[in-house]
Coordinates of C-alpha atoms in Angstrom, one line a residue:
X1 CA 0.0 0.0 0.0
X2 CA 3.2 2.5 0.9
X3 CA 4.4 2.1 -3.0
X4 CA 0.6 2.8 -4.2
X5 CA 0.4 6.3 -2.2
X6 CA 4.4 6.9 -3.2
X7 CA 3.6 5.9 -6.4
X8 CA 0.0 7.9 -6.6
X9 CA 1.3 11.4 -5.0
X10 CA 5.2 11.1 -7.0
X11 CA 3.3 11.0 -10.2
X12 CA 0.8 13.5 -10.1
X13 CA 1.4 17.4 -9.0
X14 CA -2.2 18.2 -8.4
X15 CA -3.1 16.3 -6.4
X16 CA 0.6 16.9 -4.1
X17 CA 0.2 20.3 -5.0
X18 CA -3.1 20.4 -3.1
X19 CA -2.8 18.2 -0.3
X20 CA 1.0 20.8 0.6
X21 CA -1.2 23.8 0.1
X22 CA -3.8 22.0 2.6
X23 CA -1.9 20.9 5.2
X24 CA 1.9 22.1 4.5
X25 CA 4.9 19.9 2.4
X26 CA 5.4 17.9 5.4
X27 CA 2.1 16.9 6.4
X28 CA 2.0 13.1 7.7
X29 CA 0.4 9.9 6.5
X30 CA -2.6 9.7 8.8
X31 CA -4.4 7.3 7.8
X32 CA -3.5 4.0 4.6
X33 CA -6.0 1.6 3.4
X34 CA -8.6 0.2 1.5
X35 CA -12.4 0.5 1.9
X36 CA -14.4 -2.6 0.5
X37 CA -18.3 -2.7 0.1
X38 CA -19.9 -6.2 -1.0
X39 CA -23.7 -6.5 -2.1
X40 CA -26.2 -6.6 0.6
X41 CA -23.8 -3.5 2.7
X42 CA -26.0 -1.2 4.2
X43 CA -25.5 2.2 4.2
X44 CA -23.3 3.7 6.9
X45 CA -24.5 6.1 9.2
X46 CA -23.4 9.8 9.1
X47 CA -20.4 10.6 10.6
X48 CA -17.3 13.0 10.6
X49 CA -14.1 11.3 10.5
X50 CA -12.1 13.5 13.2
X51 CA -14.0 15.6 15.1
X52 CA -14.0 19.9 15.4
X53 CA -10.8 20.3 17.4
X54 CA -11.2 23.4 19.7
X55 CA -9.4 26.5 18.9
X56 CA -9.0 25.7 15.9
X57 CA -10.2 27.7 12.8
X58 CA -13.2 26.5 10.5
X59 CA -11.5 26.9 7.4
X60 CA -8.2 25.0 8.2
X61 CA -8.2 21.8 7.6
X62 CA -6.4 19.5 9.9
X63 CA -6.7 16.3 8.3
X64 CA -7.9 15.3 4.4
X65 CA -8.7 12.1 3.2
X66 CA -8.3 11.4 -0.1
X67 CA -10.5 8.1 -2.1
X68 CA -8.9 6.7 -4.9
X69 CA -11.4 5.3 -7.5
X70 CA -10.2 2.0 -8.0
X71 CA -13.4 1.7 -10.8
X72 CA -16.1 3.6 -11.7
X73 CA -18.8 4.0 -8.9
X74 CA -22.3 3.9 -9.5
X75 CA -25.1 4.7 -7.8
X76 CA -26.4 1.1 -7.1
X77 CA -23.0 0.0 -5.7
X78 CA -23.3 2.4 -2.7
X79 CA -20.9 6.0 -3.5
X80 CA -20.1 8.1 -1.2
X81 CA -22.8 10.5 0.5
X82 CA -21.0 14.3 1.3
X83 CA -22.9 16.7 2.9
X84 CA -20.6 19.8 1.8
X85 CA -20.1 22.9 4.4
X86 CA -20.8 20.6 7.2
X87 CA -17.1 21.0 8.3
X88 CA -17.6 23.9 11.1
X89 CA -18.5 24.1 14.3
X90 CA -21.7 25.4 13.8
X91 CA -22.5 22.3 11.4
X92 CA -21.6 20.1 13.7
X93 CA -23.5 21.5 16.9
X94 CA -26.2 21.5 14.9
X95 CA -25.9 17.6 13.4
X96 CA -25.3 17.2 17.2
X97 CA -28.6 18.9 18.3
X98 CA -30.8 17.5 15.6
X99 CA -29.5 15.1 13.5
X100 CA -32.3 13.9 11.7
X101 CA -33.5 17.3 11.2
X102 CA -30.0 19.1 10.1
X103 CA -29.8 16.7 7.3
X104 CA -33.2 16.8 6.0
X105 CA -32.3 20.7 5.7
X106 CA -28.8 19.5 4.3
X107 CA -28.5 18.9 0.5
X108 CA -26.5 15.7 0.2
X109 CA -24.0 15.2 -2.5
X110 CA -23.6 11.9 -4.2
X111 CA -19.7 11.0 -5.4
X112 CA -20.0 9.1 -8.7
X113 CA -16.6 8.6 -9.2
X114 CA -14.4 7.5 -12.8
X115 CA -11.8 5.4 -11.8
X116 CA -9.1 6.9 -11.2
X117 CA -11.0 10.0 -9.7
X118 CA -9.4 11.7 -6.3
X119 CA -12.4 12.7 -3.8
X120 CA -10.9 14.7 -1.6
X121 CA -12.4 15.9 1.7
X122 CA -11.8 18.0 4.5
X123 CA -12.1 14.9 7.5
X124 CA -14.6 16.7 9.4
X125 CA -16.9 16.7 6.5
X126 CA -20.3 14.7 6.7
X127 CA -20.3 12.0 4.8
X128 CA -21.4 8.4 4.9
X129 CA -21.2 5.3 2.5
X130 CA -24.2 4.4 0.8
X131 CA -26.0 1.1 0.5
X132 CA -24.4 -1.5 -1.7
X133 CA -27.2 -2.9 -4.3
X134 CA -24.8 -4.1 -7.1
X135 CA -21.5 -5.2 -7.4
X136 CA -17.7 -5.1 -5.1
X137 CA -17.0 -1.5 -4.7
X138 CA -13.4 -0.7 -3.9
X139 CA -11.8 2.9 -2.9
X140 CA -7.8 3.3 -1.9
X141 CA -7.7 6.1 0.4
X142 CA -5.5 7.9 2.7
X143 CA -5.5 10.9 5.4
X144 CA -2.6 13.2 5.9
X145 CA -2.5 15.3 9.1
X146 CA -1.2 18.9 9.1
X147 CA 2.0 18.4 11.2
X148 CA 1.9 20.6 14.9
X149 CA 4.3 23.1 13.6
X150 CA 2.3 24.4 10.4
X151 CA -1.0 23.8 11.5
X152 CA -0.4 28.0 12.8
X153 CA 0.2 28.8 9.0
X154 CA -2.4 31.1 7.6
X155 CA -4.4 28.7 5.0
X156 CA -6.1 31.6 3.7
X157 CA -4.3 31.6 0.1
X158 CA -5.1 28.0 -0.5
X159 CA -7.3 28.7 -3.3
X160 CA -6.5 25.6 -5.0
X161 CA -8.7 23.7 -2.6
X162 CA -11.9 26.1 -4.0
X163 CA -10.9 26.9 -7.3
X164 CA -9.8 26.2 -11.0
X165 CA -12.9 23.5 -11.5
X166 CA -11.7 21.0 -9.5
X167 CA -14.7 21.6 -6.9
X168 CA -18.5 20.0 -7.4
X169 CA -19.6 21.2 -3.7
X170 CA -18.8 24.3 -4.0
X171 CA -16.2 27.5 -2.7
X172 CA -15.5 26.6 0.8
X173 CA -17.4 23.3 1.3
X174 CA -14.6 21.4 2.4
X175 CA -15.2 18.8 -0.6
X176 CA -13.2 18.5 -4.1
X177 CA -12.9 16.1 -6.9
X178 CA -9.8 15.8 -8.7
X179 CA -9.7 14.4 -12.0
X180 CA -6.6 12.4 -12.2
X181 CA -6.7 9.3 -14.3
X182 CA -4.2 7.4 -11.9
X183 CA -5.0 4.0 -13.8
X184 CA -1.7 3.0 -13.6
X185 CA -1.0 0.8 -10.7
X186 CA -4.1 1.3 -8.6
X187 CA -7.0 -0.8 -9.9
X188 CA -9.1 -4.2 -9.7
X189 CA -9.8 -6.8 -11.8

């Protein structure tokens, strides 16, 4: 798994590019493996992967995790359910108050992934898998953590994680699809 994330983040700069603007160019593997969903799965329930860290900033990200599209992802094998701007404080408290409620007023965004698509997220995002009605769905992902002595660095000029079409959620919704097409060495049969 080392050599697929060495050779996935060597061989293509936008996806390094973002994940050092993110976090800083010595951010730390987090987080390596890979998420299987057989037939009959049921969908997860919503949760964050790390939760709002106090005194920290909204918009700095601590942690991403990346999923690799190992093939494409339909809708009947169970994608990935993102509930974009749910990555503050506020969101949170809320989904903590009412959860039921908070994402019936939530609009829920569905990651059909190509293989070889990068969904990137902010790890405090919403999200949950979706219920697996046809076919193996496999995603290679990974979470780098900002290290202790960046995480003070002012992330307010990291457009790239908003801008230059490489965002379905929209500006500052903590989500982003990257359209890689790493096939090579990172797929199933």
């Amino acid at each position: 798994m080392h050599a697929s994330l060495k050779h996935l983040l060597r061989g293509d700069a936008a996806l390094r590019d973002t994940l050092a603007e993110l976090l800083g160019s010595d951010a730390e593997l987090y987080e390596l493996a890979a998420m299987v969903s057989d037939v009959g799965a049921r969908r997860q329930a919503v949760h964050p992967d790390t939760p709002i860290e106090t005194g920290v900033e909204d918009g700095r990200p601590l942690v991403c995790t990346a999923f690799v599209a190992l093939q494409d992802v339909t809708t009947e094998m169970g994608p990935t359910i993102l509930w974009a701007g749910t990555h503050s404080a506020a969101a949170h408290a809320a989904w903590e108050e009412d959860k039921a409620g908070f994402l019936r007023g939530a609009l829920p965004r569905v990651a059909l992934l190509s293989k070889g698509d990068v969904l990137l997220f902010d790890s405090r995002l919403l999200h949950c898998g979706g219920a697996n009605r046809e076919g193996r769905r496999a995603l290679f992902y990974f979470s780098l953590k900002a290290r202790r002595e960046t995480r003070g660095i002012d992330r307010a000029r990291h457009a790239a994680w908003w801008v230059a079409g490489r965002v379905r959620a929209g500006r500052g919704r903590g989500v982003v699809v990257l359209k890689l097409r790493v096939h090579s060495g990172l797929c199933i049969s």
